[in-house]
Coordinates of C-alpha atoms in Angstrom, one line a residue:
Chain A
X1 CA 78.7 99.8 86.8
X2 CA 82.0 97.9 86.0
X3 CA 83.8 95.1 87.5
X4 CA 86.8 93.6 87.2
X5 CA 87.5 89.5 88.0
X6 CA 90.5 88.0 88.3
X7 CA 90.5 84.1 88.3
X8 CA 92.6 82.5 90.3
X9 CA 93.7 84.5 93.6
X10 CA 96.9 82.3 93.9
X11 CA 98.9 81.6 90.4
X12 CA 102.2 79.5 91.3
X13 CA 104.6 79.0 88.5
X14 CA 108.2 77.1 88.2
X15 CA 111.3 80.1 87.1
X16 CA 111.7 80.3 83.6
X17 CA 107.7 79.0 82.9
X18 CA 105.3 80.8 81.2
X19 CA 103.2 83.4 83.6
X20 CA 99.3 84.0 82.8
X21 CA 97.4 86.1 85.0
X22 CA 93.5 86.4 83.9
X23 CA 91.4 89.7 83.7
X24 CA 87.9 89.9 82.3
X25 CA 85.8 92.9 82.8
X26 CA 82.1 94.4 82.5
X27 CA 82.5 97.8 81.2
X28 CA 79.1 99.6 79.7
X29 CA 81.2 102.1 77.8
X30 CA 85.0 100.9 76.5
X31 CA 87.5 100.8 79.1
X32 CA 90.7 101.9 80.1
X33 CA 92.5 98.5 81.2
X34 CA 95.5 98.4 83.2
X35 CA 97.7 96.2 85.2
X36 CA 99.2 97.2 88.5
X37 CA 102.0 95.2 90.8
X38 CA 102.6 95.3 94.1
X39 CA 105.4 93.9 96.3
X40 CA 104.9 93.5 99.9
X41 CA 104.3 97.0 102.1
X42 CA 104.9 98.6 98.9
X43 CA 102.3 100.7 96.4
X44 CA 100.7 100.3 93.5
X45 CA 103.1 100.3 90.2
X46 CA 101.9 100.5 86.8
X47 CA 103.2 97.6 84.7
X48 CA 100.7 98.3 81.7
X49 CA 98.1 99.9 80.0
X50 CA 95.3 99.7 77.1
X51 CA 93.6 103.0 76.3
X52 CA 93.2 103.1 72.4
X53 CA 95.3 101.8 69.2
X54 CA 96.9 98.3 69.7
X55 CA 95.5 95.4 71.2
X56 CA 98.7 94.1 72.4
X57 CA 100.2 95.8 74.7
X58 CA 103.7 95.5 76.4
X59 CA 105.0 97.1 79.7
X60 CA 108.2 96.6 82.2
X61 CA 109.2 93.9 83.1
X62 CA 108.8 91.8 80.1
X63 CA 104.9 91.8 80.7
X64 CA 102.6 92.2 77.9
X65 CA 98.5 92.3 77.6
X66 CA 96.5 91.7 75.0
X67 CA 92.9 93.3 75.1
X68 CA 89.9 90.7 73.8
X69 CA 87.1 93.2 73.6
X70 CA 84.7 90.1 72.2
X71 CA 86.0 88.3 75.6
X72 CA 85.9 91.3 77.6
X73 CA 89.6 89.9 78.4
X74 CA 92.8 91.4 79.2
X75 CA 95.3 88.9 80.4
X76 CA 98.8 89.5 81.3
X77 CA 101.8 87.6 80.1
X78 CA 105.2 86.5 80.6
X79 CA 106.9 84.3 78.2
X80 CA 109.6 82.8 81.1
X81 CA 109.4 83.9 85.0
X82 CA 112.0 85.5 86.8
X83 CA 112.2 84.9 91.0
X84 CA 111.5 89.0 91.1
X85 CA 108.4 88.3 89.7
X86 CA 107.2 87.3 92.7
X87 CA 104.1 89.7 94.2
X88 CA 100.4 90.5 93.9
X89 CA 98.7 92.1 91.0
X90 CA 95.8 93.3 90.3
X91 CA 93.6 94.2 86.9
X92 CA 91.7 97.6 87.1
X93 CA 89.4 99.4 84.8
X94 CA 88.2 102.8 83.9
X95 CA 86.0 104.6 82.0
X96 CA 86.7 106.4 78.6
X97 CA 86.1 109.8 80.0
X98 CA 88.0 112.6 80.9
X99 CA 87.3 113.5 84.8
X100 CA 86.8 110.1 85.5
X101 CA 89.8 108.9 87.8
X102 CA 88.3 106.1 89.3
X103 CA 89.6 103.0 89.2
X104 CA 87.8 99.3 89.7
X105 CA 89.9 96.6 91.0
X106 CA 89.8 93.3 90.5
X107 CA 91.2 91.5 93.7
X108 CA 94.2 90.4 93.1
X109 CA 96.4 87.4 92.1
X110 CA 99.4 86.1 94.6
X111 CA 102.2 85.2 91.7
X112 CA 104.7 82.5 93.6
X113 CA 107.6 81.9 91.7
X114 CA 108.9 78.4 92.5
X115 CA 112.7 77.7 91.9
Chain B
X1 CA 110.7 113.5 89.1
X2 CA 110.3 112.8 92.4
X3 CA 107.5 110.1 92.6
X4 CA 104.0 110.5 94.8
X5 CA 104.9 111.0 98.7
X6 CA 102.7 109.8 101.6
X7 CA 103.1 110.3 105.1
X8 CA 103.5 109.2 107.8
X9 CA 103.7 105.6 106.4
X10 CA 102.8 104.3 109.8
X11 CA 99.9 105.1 112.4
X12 CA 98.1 103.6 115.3
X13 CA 95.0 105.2 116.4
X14 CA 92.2 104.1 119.0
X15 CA 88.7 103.8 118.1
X16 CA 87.3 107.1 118.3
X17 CA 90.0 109.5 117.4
X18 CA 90.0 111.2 114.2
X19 CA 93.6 111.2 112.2
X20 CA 94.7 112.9 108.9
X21 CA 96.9 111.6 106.5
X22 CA 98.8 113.6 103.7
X23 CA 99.3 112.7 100.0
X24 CA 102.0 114.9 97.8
X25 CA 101.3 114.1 94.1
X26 CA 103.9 114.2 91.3
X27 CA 104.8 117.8 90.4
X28 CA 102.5 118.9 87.6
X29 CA 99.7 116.4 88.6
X30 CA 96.6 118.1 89.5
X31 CA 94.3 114.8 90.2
X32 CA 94.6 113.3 93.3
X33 CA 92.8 110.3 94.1
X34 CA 92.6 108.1 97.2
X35 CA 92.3 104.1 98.0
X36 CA 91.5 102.2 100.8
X37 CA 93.1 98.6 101.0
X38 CA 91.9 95.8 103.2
X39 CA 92.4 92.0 103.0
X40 CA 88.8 91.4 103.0
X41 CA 87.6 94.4 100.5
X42 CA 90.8 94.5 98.5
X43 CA 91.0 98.1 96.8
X44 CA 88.4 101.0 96.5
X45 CA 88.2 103.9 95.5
X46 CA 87.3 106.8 97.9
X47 CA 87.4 109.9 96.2
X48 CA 89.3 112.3 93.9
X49 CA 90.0 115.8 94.0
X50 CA 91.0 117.7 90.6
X51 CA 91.8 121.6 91.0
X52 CA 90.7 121.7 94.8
X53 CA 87.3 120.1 94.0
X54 CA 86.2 116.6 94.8
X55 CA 84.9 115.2 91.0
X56 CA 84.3 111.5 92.2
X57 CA 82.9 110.0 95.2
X58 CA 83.1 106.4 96.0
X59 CA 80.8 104.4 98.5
X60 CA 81.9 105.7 102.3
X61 CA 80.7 107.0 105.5
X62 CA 80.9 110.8 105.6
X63 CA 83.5 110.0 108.1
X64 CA 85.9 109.8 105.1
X65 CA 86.6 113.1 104.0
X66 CA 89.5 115.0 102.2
X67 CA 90.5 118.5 100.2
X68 CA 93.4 119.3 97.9
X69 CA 95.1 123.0 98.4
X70 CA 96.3 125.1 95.8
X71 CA 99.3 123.3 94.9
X72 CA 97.8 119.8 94.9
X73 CA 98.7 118.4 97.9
X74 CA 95.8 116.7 99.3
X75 CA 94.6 115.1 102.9
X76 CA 92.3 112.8 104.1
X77 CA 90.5 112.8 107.3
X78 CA 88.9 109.9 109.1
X79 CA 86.9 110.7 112.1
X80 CA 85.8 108.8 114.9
X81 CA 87.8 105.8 114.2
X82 CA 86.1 102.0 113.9
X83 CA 88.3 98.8 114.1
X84 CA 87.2 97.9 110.6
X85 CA 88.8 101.6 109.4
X86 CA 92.1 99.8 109.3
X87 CA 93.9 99.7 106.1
X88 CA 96.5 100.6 103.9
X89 CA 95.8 103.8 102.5
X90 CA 97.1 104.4 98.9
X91 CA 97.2 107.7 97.2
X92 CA 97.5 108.2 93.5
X93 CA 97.9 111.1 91.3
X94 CA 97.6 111.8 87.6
X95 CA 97.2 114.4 85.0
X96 CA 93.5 114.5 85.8
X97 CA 93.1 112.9 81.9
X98 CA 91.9 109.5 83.1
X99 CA 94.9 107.4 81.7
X100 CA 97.2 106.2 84.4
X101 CA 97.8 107.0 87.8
X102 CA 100.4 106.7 90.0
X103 CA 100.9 105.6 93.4
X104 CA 102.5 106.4 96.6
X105 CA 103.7 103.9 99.0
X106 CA 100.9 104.2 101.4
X107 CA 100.1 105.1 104.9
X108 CA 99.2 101.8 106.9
X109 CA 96.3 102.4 109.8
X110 CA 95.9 100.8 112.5
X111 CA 93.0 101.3 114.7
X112 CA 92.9 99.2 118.1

């Protein structure tokens, strides 16, 4: 079975600061990793993934991930916040394996941006 | 491309009714998948329909149901409604290859 844990369900960081989320995961087989944000009474949007080839990986937003698969890690990054930055996000895994859609979530981290 | 379409985005329902709610995915997506989202158990997965047939099941009542019609668009039906059914319902679809999906605004439930 996997599972996803994000430490720290409140992360509050000053604009311009560096932003570090925290993923690890339990995977049996190798994972698909990704990183979803979501603003308030909106959905899911993908900001990042890791399927195969390059550990780091970079998505919108200026976000980037790099996957640690002797830490079973996969933080996310931000070299300097921006006040839009400001919303939940949440790690999720998959398995390597076509017809498998299912995604685990971790439970979220609460990113406040303070001016 | 017009992005993945929920509706309606708002319900209210009393315990004991059944409701339907109806998921449009991204045209040329065949996977749809659906999430329930509460404060207390954050994000799961309830099931995902590829081709009109469900592939994966997650861990709910037989309550939860759903079906996916020829051209992709899928429902979800909840019947006999509990208080603890409400939630913010997220839909996703994808290519059905297991690499990302993408999600629709939701439909928030409200059961009283």
């Amino acid at each position: 079975a996997q599972s996803v844990t994000q430490l720290g369900s409140h992360v509050s960081v000053s604009e311009g600061a560096l932003v570090l989320l925290r993923c690890n995961y339990s995977s049996s087989v190798p994972p698909y990793l990704f990183w979803y944000v979501q603003y308030p009474n909106q959905g899911l949007q993908l900001l990042l993934k890791y399927t195969t080839g390059a550990t780091l990986v970079k998505g919108i937003n200026g976000f980037e991930a790099e996957f640690k698969k002797s830490e079973t890690s996969f933080h996310l990054t931000k070299p300097s916040a921006h006040m839009s930055d400001a919303a939940e996000y949440f790690c999720a895994v998959s398995e390597v394996n076509f017809g498998n859609e299912k995604l685990t979530f971790g439970t979220g981290t609460r990113l406040t941006i303070i001016p | 491309k017009a992005g993945v379409t929920q509706t309606p985005r708002y319900l209210i329902k009393t315990r004991g009714q059944q409701v339907t709610l109806s998921c449009s995915p991204i045209s040329g997506h065949r996977s749809v998948s659906w999430y329930q989202q509460t404060p207390g158990q954050g994000l799961q997965f309830l099931f995902e329909y590829f081709s009109e047939t469900q592939r994966n099941k997650g861990n709910f009542p037989g309550r939860f149901s759903g079906r996916q019609f020829s051209n992709s668009r899928s429902e979800m039906n909840v019947s006999t409604l509990e208080l603890g059914d409400s939630a913010l319902y997220l839909c996703a679809s994808s290519s059905g290859t297991g690499e990302e999906q993408y999600f629709g605004p939701g439909t928030r439930l409200t059961v009283t």
